[in-house]
CSV table of C-alpha atoms in Angstrom, one decimal:
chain,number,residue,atom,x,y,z
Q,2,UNK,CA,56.0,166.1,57.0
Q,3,UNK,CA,58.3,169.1,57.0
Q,4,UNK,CA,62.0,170.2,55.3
Q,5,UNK,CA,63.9,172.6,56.4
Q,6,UNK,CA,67.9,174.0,56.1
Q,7,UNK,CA,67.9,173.3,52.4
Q,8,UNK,CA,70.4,174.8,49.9
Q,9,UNK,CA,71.7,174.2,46.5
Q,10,UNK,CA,70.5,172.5,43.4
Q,11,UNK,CA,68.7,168.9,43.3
Q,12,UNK,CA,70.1,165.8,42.5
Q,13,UNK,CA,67.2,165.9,39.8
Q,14,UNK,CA,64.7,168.0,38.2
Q,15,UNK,CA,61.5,168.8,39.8
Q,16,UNK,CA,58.3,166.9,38.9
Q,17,UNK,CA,55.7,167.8,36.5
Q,18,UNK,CA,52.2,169.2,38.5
Q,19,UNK,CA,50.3,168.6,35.6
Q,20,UNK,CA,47.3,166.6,36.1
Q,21,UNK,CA,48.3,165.4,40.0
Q,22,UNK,CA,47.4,168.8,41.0
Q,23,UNK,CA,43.7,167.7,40.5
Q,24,UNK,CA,43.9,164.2,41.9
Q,25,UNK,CA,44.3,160.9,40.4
Q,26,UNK,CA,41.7,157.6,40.8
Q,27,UNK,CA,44.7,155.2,41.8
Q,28,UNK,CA,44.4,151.0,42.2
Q,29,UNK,CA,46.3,149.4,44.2
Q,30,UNK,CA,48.0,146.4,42.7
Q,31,UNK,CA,50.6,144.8,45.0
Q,32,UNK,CA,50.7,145.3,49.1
Q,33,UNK,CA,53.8,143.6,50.9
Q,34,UNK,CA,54.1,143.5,54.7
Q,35,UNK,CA,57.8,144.8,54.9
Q,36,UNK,CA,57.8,145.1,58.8
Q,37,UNK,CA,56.1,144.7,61.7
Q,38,UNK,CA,52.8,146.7,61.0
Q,39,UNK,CA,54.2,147.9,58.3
Q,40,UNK,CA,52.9,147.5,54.4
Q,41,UNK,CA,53.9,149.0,51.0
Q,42,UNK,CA,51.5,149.8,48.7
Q,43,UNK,CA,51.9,149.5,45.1
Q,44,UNK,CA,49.5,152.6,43.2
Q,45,UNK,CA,49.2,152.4,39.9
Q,46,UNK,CA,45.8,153.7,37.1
Q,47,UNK,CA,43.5,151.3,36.3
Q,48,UNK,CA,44.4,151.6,32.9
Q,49,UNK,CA,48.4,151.0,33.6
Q,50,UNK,CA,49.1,154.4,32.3
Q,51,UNK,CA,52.4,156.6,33.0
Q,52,UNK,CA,51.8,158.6,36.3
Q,53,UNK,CA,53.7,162.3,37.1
Q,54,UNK,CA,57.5,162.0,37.7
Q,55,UNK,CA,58.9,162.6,41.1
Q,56,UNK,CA,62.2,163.4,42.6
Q,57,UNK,CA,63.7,161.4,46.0
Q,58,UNK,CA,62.4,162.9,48.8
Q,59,UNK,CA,58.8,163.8,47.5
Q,60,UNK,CA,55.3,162.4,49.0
Q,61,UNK,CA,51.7,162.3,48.0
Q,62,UNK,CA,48.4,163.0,49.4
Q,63,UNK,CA,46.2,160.3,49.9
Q,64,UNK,CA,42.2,160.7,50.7
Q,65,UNK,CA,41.2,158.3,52.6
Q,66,UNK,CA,37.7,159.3,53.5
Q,67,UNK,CA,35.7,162.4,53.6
Q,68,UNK,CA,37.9,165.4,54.8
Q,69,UNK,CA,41.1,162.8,55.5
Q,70,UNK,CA,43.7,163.7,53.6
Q,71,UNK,CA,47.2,161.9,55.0
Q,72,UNK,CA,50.4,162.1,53.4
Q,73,UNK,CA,53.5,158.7,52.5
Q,74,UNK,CA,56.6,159.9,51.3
Q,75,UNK,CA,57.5,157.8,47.8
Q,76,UNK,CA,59.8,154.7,48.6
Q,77,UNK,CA,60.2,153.5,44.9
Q,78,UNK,CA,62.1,154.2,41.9
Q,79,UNK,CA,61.5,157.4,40.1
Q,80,UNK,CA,62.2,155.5,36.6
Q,81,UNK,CA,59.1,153.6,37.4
Q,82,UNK,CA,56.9,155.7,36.4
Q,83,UNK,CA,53.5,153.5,35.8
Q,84,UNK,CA,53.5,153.0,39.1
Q,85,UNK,CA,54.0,154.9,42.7
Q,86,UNK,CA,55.1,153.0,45.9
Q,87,UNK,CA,54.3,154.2,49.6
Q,88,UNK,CA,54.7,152.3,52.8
Q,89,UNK,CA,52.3,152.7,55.5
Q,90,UNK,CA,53.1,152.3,58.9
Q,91,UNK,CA,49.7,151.6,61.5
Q,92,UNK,CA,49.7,154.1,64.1
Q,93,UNK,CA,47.5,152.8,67.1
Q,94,UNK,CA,47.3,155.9,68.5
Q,95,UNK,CA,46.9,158.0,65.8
Q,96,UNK,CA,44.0,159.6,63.9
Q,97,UNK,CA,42.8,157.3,62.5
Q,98,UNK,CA,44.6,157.5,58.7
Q,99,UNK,CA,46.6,154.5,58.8
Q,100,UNK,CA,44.3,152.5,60.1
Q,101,UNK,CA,41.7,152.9,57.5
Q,102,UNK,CA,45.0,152.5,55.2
Q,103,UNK,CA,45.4,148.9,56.7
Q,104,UNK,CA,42.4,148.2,56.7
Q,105,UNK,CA,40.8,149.6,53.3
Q,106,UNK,CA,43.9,149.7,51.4
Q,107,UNK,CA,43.7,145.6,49.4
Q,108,UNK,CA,44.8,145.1,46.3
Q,109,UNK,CA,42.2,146.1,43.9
Q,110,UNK,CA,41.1,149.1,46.0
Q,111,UNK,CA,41.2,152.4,44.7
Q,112,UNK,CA,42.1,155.6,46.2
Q,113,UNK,CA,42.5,159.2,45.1
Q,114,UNK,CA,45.9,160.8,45.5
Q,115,UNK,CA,47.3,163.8,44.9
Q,116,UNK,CA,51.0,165.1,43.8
Q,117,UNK,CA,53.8,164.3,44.2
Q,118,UNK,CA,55.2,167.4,45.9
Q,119,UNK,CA,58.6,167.8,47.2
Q,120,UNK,CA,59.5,169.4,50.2
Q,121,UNK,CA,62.1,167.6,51.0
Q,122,UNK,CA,64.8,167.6,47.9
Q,123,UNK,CA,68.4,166.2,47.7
Q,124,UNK,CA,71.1,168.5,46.7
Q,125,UNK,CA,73.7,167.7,44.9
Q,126,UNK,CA,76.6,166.9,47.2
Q,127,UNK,CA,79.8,164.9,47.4
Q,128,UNK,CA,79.3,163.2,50.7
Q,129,UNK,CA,76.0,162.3,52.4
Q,130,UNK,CA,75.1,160.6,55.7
Q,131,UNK,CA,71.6,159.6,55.6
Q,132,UNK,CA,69.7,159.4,59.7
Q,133,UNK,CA,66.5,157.5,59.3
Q,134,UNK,CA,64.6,156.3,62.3
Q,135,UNK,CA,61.1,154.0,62.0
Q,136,UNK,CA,59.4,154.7,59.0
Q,137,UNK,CA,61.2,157.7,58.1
Q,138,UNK,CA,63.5,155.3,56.1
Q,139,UNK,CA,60.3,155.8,53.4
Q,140,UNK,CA,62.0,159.3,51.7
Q,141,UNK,CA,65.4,158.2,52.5
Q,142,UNK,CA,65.8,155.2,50.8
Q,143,UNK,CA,65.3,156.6,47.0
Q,144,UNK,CA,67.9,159.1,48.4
Q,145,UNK,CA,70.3,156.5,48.8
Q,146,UNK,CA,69.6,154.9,45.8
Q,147,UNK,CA,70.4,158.5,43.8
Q,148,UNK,CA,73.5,159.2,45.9
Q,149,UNK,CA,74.5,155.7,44.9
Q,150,UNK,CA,74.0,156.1,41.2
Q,151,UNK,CA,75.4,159.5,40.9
Q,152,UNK,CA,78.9,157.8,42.3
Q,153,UNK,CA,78.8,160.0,45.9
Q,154,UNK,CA,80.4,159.4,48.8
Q,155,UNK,CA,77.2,158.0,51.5
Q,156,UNK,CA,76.3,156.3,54.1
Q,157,UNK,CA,73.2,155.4,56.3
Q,158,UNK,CA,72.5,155.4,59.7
Q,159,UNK,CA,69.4,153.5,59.9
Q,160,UNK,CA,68.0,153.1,64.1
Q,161,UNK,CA,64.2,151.1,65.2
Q,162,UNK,CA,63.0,149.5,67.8
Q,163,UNK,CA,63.9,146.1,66.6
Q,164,UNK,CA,64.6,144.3,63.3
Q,165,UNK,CA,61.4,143.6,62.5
Q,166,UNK,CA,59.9,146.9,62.4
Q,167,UNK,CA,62.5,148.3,60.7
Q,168,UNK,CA,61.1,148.3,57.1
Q,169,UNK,CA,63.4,147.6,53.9
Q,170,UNK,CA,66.6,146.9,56.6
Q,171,UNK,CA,67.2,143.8,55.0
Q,172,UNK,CA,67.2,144.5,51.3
Q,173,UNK,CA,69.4,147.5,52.0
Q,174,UNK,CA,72.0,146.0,53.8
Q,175,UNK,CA,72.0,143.3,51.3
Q,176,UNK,CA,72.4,145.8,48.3
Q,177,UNK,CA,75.0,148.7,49.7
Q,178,UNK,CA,76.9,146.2,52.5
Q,179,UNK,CA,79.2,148.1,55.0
Q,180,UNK,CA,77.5,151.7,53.7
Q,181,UNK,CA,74.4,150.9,56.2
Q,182,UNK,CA,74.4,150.4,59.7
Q,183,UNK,CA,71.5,149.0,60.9
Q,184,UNK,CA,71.0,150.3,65.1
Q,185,UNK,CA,68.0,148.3,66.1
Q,186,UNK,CA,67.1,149.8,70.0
Q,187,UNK,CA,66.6,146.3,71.5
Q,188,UNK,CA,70.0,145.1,70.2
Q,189,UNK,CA,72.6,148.0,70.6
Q,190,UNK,CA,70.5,150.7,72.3
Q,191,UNK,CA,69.9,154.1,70.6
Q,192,UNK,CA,71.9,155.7,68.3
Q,193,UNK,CA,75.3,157.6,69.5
Q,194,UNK,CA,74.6,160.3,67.5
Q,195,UNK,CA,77.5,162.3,69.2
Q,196,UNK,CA,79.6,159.6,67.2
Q,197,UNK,CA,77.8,159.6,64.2
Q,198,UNK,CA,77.3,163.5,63.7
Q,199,UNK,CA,81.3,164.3,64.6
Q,200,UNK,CA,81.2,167.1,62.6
Q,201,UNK,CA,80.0,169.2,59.4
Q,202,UNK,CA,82.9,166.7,57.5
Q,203,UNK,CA,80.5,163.7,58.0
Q,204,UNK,CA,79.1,165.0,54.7
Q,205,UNK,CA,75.6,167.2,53.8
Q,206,UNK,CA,73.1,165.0,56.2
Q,207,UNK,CA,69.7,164.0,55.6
Q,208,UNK,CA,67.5,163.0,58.6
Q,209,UNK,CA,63.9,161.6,58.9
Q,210,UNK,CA,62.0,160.2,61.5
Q,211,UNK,CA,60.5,160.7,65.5
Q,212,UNK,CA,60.3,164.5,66.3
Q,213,UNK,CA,63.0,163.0,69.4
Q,214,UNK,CA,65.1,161.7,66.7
Q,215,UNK,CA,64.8,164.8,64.6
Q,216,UNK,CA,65.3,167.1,67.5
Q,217,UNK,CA,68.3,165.6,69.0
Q,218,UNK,CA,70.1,165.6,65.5
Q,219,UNK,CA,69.1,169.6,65.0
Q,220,UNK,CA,71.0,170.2,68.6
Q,221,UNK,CA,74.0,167.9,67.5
Q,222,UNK,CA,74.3,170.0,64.4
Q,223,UNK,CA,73.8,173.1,66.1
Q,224,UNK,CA,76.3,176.1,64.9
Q,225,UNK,CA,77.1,173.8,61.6
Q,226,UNK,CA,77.2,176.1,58.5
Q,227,UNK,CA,74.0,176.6,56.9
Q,228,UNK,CA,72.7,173.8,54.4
Q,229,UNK,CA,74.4,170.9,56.2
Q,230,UNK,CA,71.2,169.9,57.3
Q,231,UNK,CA,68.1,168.9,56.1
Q,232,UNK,CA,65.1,167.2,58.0
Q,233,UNK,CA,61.8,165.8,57.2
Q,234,UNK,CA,59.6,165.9,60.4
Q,235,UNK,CA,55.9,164.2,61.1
Q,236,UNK,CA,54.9,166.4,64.1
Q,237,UNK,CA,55.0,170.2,64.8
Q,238,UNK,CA,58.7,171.7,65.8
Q,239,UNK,CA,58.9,171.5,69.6
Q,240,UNK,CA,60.5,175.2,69.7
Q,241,UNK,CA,59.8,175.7,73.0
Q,242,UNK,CA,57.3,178.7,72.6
Q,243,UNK,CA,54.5,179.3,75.1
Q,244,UNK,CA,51.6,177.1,74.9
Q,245,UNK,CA,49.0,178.7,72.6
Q,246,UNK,CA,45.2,178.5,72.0
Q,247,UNK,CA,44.2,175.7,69.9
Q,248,UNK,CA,41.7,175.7,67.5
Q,249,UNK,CA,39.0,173.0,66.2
Q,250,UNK,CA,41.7,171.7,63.7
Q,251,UNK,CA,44.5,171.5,66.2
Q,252,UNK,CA,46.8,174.6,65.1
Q,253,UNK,CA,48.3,177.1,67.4
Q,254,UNK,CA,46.1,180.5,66.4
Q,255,UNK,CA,45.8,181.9,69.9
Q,256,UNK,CA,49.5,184.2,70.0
Q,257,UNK,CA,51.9,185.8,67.5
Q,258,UNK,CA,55.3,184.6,67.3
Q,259,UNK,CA,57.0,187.2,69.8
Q,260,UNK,CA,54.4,185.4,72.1
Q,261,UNK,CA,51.9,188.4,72.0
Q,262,UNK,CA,48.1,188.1,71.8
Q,263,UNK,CA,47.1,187.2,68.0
Q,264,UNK,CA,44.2,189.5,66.8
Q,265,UNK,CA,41.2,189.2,64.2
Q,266,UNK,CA,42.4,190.1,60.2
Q,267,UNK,CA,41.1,190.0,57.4
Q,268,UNK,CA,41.6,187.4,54.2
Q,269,UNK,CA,40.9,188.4,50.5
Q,270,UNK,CA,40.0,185.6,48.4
Q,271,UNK,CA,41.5,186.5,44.8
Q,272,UNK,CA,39.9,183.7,43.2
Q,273,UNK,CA,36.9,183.1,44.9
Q,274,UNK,CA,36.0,186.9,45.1
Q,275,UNK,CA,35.6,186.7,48.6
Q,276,UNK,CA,36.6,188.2,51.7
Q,277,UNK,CA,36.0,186.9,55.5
Q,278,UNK,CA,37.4,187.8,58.6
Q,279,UNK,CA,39.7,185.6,60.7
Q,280,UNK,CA,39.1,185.9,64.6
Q,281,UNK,CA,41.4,185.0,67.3
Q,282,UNK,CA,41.9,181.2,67.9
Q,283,UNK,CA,40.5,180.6,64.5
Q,284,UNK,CA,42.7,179.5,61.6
Q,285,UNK,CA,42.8,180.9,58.5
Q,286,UNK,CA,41.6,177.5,57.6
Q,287,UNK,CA,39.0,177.2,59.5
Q,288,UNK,CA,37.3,180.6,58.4
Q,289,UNK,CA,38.1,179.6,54.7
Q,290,UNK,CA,36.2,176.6,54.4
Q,291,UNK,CA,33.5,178.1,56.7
Q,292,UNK,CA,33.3,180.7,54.2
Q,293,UNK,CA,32.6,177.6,52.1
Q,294,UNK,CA,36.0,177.4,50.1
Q,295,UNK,CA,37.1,173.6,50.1
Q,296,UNK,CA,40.8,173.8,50.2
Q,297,UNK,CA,42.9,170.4,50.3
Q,298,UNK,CA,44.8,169.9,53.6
Q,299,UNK,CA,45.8,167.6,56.1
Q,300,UNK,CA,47.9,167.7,59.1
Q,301,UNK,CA,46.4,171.2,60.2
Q,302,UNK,CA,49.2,171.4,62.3
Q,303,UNK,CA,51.8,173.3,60.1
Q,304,UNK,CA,53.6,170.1,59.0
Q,305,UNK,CA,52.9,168.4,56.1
Q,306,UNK,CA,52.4,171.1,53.3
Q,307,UNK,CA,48.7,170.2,51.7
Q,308,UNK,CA,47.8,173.4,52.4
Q,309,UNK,CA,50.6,176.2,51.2
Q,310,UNK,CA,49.2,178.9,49.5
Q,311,UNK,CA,51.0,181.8,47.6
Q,312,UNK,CA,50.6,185.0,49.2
Q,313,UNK,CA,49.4,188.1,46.8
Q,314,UNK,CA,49.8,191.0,49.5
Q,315,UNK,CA,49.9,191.3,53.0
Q,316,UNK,CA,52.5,189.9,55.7
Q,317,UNK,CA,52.1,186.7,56.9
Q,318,UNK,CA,53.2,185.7,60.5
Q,319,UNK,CA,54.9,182.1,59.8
Q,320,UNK,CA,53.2,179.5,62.7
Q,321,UNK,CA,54.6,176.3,60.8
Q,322,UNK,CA,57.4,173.7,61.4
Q,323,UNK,CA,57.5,173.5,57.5
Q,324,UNK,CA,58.8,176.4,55.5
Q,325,UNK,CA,62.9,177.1,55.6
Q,326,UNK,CA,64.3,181.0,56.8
Q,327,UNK,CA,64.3,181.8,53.1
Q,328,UNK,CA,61.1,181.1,52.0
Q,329,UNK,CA,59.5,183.1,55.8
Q,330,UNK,CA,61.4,185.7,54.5
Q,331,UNK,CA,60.4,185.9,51.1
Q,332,UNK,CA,56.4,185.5,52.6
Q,333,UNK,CA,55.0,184.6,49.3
Q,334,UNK,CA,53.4,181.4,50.3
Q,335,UNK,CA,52.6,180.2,53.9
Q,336,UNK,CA,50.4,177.3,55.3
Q,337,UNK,CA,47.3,178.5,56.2
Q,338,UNK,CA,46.3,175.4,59.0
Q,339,UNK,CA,48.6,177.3,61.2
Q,340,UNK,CA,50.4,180.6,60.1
Q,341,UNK,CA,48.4,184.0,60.5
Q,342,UNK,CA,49.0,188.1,59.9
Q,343,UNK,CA,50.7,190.9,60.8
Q,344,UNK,CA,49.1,193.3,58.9
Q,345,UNK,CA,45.8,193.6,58.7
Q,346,UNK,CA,44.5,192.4,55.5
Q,347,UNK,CA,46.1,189.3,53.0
Q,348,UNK,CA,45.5,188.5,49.4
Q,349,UNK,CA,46.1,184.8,49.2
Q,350,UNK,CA,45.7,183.3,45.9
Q,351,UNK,CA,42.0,180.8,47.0
């Protein structure tokens, strides 16, 4: 999952790290099928203890099995806090993580998580229009339901392929009315986004969903002022850069950004006490846990944020479809699935 274009302060404070930076044993204790292969999942600790707070828009990391680490935005209420609520949708042809989260996933079954971190916060604005398509509605919908209590001006445009797989429609329209419209593809087609994105007036815009959907709501918004729009994406920016080398865990490590040939670096380990060397078409990844550091990731494509690491010394050259222009700038963190070096040696903070 990835955020970009965001500015200002959040609706609400940030979470606490405290003990969900080391993982939590989670049970699950209620599952709902809300769509058409769709199913929320109810976490809470076997105890019924108080969990870490979390602000709309944040996710967690589930392990689902050895080296599978997969990441659901949070679709409840952030006043609940003994108890954390994801849905999942099944992906037949993906790898293989929600599956085993269909499958595995009962009530009574336990799981380890970690977070909640947010990369994707809600500003404070007067006026939002909230674009969720599929299973993006997951972040948006405790969006809405801050936007609604803080008294702002919102509404949500809310597209699937059909009714039924379009999860929570239902008890949204029932609870905001005429403030969501509900675009199913078999019913009215796709969305008319050149209608629904008239211009920056429409209000600060949230969007989350397909890459297509994502995409084609970047290029509608095109030239608006900056901070008018923020997305949450679930597959690597299609920026329309060369093709690169791929490595074993599917990031591009084979050119720099100006489409020049990448070259070997090397990586100071300031905790470990450790230095390796990072050959071409390796990630820094890759050569990390080679090296035998475990670090905690999951996409390895530059999406999803498991594995940001802060940045000691050194240049990094930013490969992901995460961080915003403010944060590449700054270079004290990057995501080391993807992103490499322009100098020579980094000090990253493993």
């Amino acid at each position: 999952m990835t955020e970009e274009a965001v500015a200002g302060e959040a609706v609400t404070d940030e979470e606490p790290a405290g003990e969900a930076v080391a993982g939590l044993e989670l049970t699950v204790v209620a599952r709902d099928r809300v769509a058409t292969e769709v199913v929320a999942l109810t976490l809470g600790r076997p105890d019924g203890g108080e969990l870490p707070g979390w602000t709309p828009g944040a996710h967690v990391d589930l392990e689902l099995g050895p080296g599978l680490v997969r990441q659901y935005s949070l679709c409840g209420d952030p006043e609940e806090r003994t108890t954390m609520r994801i849905a999942v949708q099944r992906e037949p042809a993906g790898r293989g993580g929600s599956r085993l989260a269909h499958e595995r996933l009962t009530v009574g079954a336990t799981v380890r998580v970690h977070g909640p971190r947010n990369t994707f916060p809600l500003v404070a604005a007067r006026r939002y229009l909230f674009v969720a398509g599929g299973v993006g509605i997951t972040p948006i919908r405790p969006m809405v339901a801050a936007a609604d209590a803080a008294g702002a001006d919102w509404r949500l445009v809310y597209g699937g392929r059909s009714r039924a797989t379009m999860a929570f429609a239902t008890t949204l329209r029932q609870r905001y009315g005429g403030r969501v419209s509900l675009y199913p593809q078999d019913e009215t087609g796709l969305l008319d986004l050149a209608a629904v994105l008239a211009g920056p007036d429409v209000g600060t815009v949230y969007c989350c969903g397909p890459e297509s959907l994502v995409t084609a709501v970047e290029e509608h918004c095109r030239g608006w002022p900056p901070g008018c729009l923020h997305v949450e994406r679930f597959a690597p920016r299609d920026d329309g850069r060369p093709a690169t080398t791929i490595d074993g865990d599917g990031g591009p490590a084979g050119t720099t950004d100006d489409g020049g040939p990448a070259t070997a670096f090397e990586v100071e380990l300031a905790l470990s006490g450790r230095t390796v060397t990072v050959p071409p078409g390796t990630s820094i990844l890759r050569a990390v846990e080679e090296a035998g550091v475990p670090v905690l990731s999951s996409c390895r494509q530059g999406t999803c944020g498991t594995c940001e690491t802060p940045v000691l010394a050194g240049v990094p050259e930013h490969r992901d479809s995460l961080l915003g222009a403010a944060e590449r700038a700054a270079g004290d963190v990057m995501l080391i699935c993807v992103s490499r070096a322009r100098t020579p040696r980094l000090v990253l903070e493993l």
